[in-house]
Coordinates of C-alpha atoms and ligand atoms in Angstrom, one line a residue:
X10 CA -16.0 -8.7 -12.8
X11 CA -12.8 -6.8 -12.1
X12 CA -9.8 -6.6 -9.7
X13 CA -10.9 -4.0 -6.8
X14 CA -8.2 -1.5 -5.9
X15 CA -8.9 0.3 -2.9
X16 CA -7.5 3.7 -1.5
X17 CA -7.8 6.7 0.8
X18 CA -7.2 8.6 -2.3
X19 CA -4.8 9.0 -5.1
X20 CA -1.9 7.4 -3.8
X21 CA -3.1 3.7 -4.4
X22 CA -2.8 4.7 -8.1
X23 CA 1.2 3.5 -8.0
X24 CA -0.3 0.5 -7.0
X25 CA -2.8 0.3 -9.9
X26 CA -0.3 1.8 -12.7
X27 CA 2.2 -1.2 -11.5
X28 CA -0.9 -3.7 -11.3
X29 CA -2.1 -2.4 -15.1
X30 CA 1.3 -2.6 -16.8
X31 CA 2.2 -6.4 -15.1
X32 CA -1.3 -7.5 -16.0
X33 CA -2.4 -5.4 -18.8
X34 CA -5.2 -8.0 -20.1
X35 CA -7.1 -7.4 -16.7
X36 CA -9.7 -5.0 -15.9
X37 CA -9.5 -2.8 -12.3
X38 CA -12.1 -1.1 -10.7
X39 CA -10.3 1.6 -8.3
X40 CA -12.1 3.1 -5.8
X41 CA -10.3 6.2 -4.2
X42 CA -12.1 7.9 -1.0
X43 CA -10.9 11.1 -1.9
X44 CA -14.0 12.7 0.7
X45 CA -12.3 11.0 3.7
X46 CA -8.7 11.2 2.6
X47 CA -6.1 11.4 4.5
X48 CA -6.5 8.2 6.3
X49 CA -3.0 8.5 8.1
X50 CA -4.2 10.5 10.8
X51 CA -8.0 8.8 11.9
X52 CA -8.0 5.9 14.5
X53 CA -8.4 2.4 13.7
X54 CA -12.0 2.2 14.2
X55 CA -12.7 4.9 12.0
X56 CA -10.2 3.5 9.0
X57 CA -12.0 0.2 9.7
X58 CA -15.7 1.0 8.8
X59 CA -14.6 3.6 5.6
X60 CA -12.8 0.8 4.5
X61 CA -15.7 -1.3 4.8
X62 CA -17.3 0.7 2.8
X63 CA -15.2 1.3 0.3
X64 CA -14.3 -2.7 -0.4
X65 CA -18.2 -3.3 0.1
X66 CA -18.4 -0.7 -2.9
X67 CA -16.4 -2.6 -5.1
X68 CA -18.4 -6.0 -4.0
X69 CA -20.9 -4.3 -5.9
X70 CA -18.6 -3.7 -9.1
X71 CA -18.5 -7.9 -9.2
X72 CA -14.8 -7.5 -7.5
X73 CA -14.7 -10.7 -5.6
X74 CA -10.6 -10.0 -5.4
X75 CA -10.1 -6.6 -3.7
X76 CA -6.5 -5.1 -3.0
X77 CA -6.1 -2.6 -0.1
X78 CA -3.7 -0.6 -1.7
X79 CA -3.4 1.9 1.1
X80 CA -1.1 0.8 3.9
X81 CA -2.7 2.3 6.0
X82 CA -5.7 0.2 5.6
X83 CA -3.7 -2.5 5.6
X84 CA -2.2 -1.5 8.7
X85 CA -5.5 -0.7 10.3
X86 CA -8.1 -2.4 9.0
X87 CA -7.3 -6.1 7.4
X88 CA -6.5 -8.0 10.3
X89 CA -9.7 -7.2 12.1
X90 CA -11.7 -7.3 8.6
X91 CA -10.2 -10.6 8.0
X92 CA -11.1 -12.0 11.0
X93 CA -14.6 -10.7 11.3
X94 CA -16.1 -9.2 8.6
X95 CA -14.7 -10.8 4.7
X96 CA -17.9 -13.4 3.3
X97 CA -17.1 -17.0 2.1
X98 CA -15.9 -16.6 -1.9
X99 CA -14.4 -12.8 -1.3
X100 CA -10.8 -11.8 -0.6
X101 CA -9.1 -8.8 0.3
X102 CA -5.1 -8.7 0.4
X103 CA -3.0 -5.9 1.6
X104 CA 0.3 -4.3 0.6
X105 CA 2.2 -5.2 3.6
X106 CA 2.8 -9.0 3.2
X107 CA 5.0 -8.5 -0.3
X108 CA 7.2 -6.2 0.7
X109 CA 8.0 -8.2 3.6
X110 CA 8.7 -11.2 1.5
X111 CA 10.8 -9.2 -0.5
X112 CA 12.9 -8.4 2.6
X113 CA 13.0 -11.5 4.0
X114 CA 13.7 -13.3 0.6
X115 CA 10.4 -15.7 1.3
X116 CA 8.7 -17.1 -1.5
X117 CA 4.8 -16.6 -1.9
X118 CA 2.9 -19.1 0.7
X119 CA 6.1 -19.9 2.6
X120 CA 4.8 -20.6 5.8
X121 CA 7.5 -22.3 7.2
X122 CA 8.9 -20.7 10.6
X123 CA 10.5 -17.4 11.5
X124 CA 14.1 -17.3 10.5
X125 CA 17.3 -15.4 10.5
X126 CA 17.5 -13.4 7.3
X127 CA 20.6 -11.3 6.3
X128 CA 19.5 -8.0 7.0
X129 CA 19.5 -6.7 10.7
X130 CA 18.3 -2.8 10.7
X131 CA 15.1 -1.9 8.7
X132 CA 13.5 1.5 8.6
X133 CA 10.0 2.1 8.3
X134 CA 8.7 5.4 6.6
X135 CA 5.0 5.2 7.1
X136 CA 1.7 7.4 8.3
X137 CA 1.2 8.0 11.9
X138 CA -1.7 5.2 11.8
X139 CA 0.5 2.7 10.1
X140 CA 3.1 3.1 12.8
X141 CA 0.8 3.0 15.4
X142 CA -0.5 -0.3 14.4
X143 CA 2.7 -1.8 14.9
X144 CA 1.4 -4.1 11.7
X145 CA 4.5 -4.7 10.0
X146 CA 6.2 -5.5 13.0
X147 CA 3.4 -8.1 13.5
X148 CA 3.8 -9.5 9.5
X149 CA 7.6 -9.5 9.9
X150 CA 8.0 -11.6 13.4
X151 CA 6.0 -14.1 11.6
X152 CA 8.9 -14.5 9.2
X153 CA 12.1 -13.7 10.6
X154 CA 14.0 -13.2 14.4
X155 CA 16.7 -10.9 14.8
X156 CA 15.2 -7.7 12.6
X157 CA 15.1 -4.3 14.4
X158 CA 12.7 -2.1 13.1
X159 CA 12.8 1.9 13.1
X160 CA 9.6 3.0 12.5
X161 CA 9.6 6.7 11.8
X162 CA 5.8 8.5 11.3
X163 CA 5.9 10.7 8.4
X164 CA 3.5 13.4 9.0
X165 CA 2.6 16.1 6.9
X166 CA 4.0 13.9 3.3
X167 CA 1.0 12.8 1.9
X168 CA -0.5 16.4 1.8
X169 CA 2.4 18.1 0.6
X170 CA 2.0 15.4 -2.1
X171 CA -1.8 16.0 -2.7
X172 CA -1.8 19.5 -2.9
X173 CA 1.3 19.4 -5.5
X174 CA 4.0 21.0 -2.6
X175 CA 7.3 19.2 -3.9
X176 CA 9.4 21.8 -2.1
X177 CA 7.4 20.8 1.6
X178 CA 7.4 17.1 0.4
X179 CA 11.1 17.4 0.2
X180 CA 11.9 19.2 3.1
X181 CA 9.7 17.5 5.2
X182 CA 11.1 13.8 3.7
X183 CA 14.7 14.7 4.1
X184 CA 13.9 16.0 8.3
X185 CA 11.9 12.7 9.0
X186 CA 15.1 10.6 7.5
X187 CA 17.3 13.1 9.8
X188 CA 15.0 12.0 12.9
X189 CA 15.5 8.3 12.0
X190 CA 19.1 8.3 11.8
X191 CA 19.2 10.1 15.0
X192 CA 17.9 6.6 16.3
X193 CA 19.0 4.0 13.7
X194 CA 22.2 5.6 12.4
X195 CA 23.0 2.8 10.0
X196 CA 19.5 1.0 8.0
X197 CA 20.6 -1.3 5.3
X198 CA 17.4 -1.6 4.3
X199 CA 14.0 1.1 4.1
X200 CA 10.9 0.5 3.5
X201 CA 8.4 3.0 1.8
X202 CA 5.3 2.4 3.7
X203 CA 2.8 4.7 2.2
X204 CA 1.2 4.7 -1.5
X205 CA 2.4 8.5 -1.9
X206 CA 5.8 7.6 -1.1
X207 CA 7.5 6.3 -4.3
X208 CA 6.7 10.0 -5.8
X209 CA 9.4 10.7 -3.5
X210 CA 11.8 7.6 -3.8
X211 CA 14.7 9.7 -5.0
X212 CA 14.4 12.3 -2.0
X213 CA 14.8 9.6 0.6
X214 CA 17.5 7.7 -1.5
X215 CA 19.5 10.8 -1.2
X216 CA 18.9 11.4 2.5
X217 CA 19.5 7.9 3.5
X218 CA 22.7 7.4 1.0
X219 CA 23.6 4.8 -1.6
X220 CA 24.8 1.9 1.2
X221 CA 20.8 1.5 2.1
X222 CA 18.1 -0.5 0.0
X223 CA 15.1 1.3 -0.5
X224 CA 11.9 -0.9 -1.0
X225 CA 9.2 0.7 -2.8
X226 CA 5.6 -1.5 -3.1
X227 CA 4.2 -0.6 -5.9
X228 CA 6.1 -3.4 -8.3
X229 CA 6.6 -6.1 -5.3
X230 CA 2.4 -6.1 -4.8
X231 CA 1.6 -6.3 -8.7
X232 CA 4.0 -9.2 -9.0
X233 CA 2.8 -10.9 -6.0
X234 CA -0.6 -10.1 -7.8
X235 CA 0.7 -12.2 -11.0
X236 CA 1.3 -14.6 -8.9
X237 CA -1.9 -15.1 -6.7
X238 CA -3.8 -14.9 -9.7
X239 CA -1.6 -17.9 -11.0
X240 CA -2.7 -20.0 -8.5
X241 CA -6.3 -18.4 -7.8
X242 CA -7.5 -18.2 -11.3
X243 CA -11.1 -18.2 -10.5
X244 CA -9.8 -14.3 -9.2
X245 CA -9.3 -13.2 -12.3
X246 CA -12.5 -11.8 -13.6
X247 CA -14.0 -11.4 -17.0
X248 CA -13.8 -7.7 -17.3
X249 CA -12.6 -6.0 -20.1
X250 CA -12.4 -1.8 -19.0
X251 CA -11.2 -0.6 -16.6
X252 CA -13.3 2.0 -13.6
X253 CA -12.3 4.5 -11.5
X254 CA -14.8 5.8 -8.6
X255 CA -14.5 8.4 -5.9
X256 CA -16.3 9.5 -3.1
X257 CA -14.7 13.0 -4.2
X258 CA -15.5 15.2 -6.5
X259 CA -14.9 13.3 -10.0
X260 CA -13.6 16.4 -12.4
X261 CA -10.9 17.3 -9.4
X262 CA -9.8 13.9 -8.9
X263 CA -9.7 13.3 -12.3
X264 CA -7.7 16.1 -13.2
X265 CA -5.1 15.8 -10.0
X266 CA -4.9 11.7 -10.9
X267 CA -3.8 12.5 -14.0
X268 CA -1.2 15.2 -13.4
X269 CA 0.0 12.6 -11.2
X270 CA 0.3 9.3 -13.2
X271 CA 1.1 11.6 -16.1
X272 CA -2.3 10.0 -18.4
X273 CA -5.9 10.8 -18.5
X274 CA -7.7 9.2 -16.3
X275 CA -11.4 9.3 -15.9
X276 CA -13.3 8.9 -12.2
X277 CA -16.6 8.7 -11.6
X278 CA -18.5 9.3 -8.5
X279 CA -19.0 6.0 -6.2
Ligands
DGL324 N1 -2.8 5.7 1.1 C1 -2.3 5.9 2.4 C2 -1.2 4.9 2.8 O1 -0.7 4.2 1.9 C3 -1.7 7.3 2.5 C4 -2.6 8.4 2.5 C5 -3.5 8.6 3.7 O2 -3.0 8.9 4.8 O3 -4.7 8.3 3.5 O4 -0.8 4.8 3.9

């Protein structure tokens, strides 16, 4: 048994490189769905069912714990999943409610009421689904009043980023930033709502300037991870290697995965 890691494709890997290094004793199975990817531009009902598969897929590997790495997913899929479809003794968690935390200076399992918090003006970078959802206005009401949220959809990122186009990723990061601030001249903080976009953390940094706090998931969901597994021990599995499956073709994946985590990694197909 083995923490599942679930993505549209490669991008969940920040999540799982993060995940790895804070918990290096425990085994992941990641399960990219490379065949479908992107997810950013389908409709909800669509993102729901291939995500039911995919976390069904990992039910299979023995992963009763199963992180949607992909915000969009998240965004989606888990609410409805949650509420409808997750077994008795399973859990699936999303990427959303950390980051959140982390901006609202909460504390894992606060559920103590909405409050003011010290920042006012958030930006959201995220996939045109992920906006649409509306999800992490949703997660963030639940926790604090008085935030205004920018939510800007980044199309075209994620597969400038997959087929290797820095120069597009940059150009086309530092025009969607220029379209924010065109509405919310002044964030203090932004939050990287996509699995590809910490490849690009430096690029928006620059655009937005040095006055705005950039929140990146990958770190904030592995440590909330530490910490669920703290109190969820039974979680933790007794897996020893970790596996990586795709619904895409294994020697591609497994060759663009590692350019872009910068070690070998092997898939194999789902
Ligand atoms: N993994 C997705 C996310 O975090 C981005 C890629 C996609 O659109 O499928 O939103």
């Amino acid at each position: 048994m083995a923490i599942g890691v679930f993505d549209s494709g490669l991008g969940g890997l920040t999540v799982y490189d993060a995940c790895a290094k804070r918990l290096p004793d425990m085994a992941f199975c990641y399960y990219g769905d490379n065949a479908h990817a992107p997810y950013g531009v389908r409709d909800a009902d669509d993102i729901f069912n291939l995500t039911c598969a995919g976390v069904e897929r990992l039910w299979e590997e023995g992963c009763d714990l199963v992180i949607l790495a992909c915000n969009t997913a998240s965004a989606a899929a888990l609410k409805r999943m949650q509420e409808t479809w997750i077994p008795e003794g399973k859990r699936v968690l999303g990427v959303f409610v950390p980051m959140i935390e982390a901006l609202t200076e909460r504390k894992w399992g606060d559920n103590s009421p909405p409050r003011e918090v010290a920042v006012k003006h958030v930006a959201l970078f995220a996939t045109p689904a992920t906006v649409a959802s509306r999800a992490f206005q949703r997660e963030l009401a639940f926790r604090a009043i008085g935030v205004d949220v920018e939510a800007q959809p980044c199309g075209g990122v994620v597969d400038a980023i997959e087929t290797g186009d820095e120069i597009l990723a940059e150009a086309l990061v530092k025009s969607h930033v220029e379209a924010l601030k065109r509405r919310m001249p002044k964030p203090e903080a932004a939050i990287l709502g996509c699995t590809h976009y910490p490849l690009m953390q430096k690029t928006f940094q620059d655009a937005l300037g040095p006055s705005v706090d950039v929140y990146s998931q990958a770190n904030l969901v592995a440590e909330s991870l530490a910490d669920y597994l703290e109190r969820r021990p039974e979680f933790r599995g007794t897996g020893t290697d970790s596996k990586f499956l795709t619904t895409g073709d294994p020697a591609s994946v497994s060759s663009h995965a590692t350019q872009f985590l910068r070690y070998a990694i092997r898939f194999e197909a789902a």
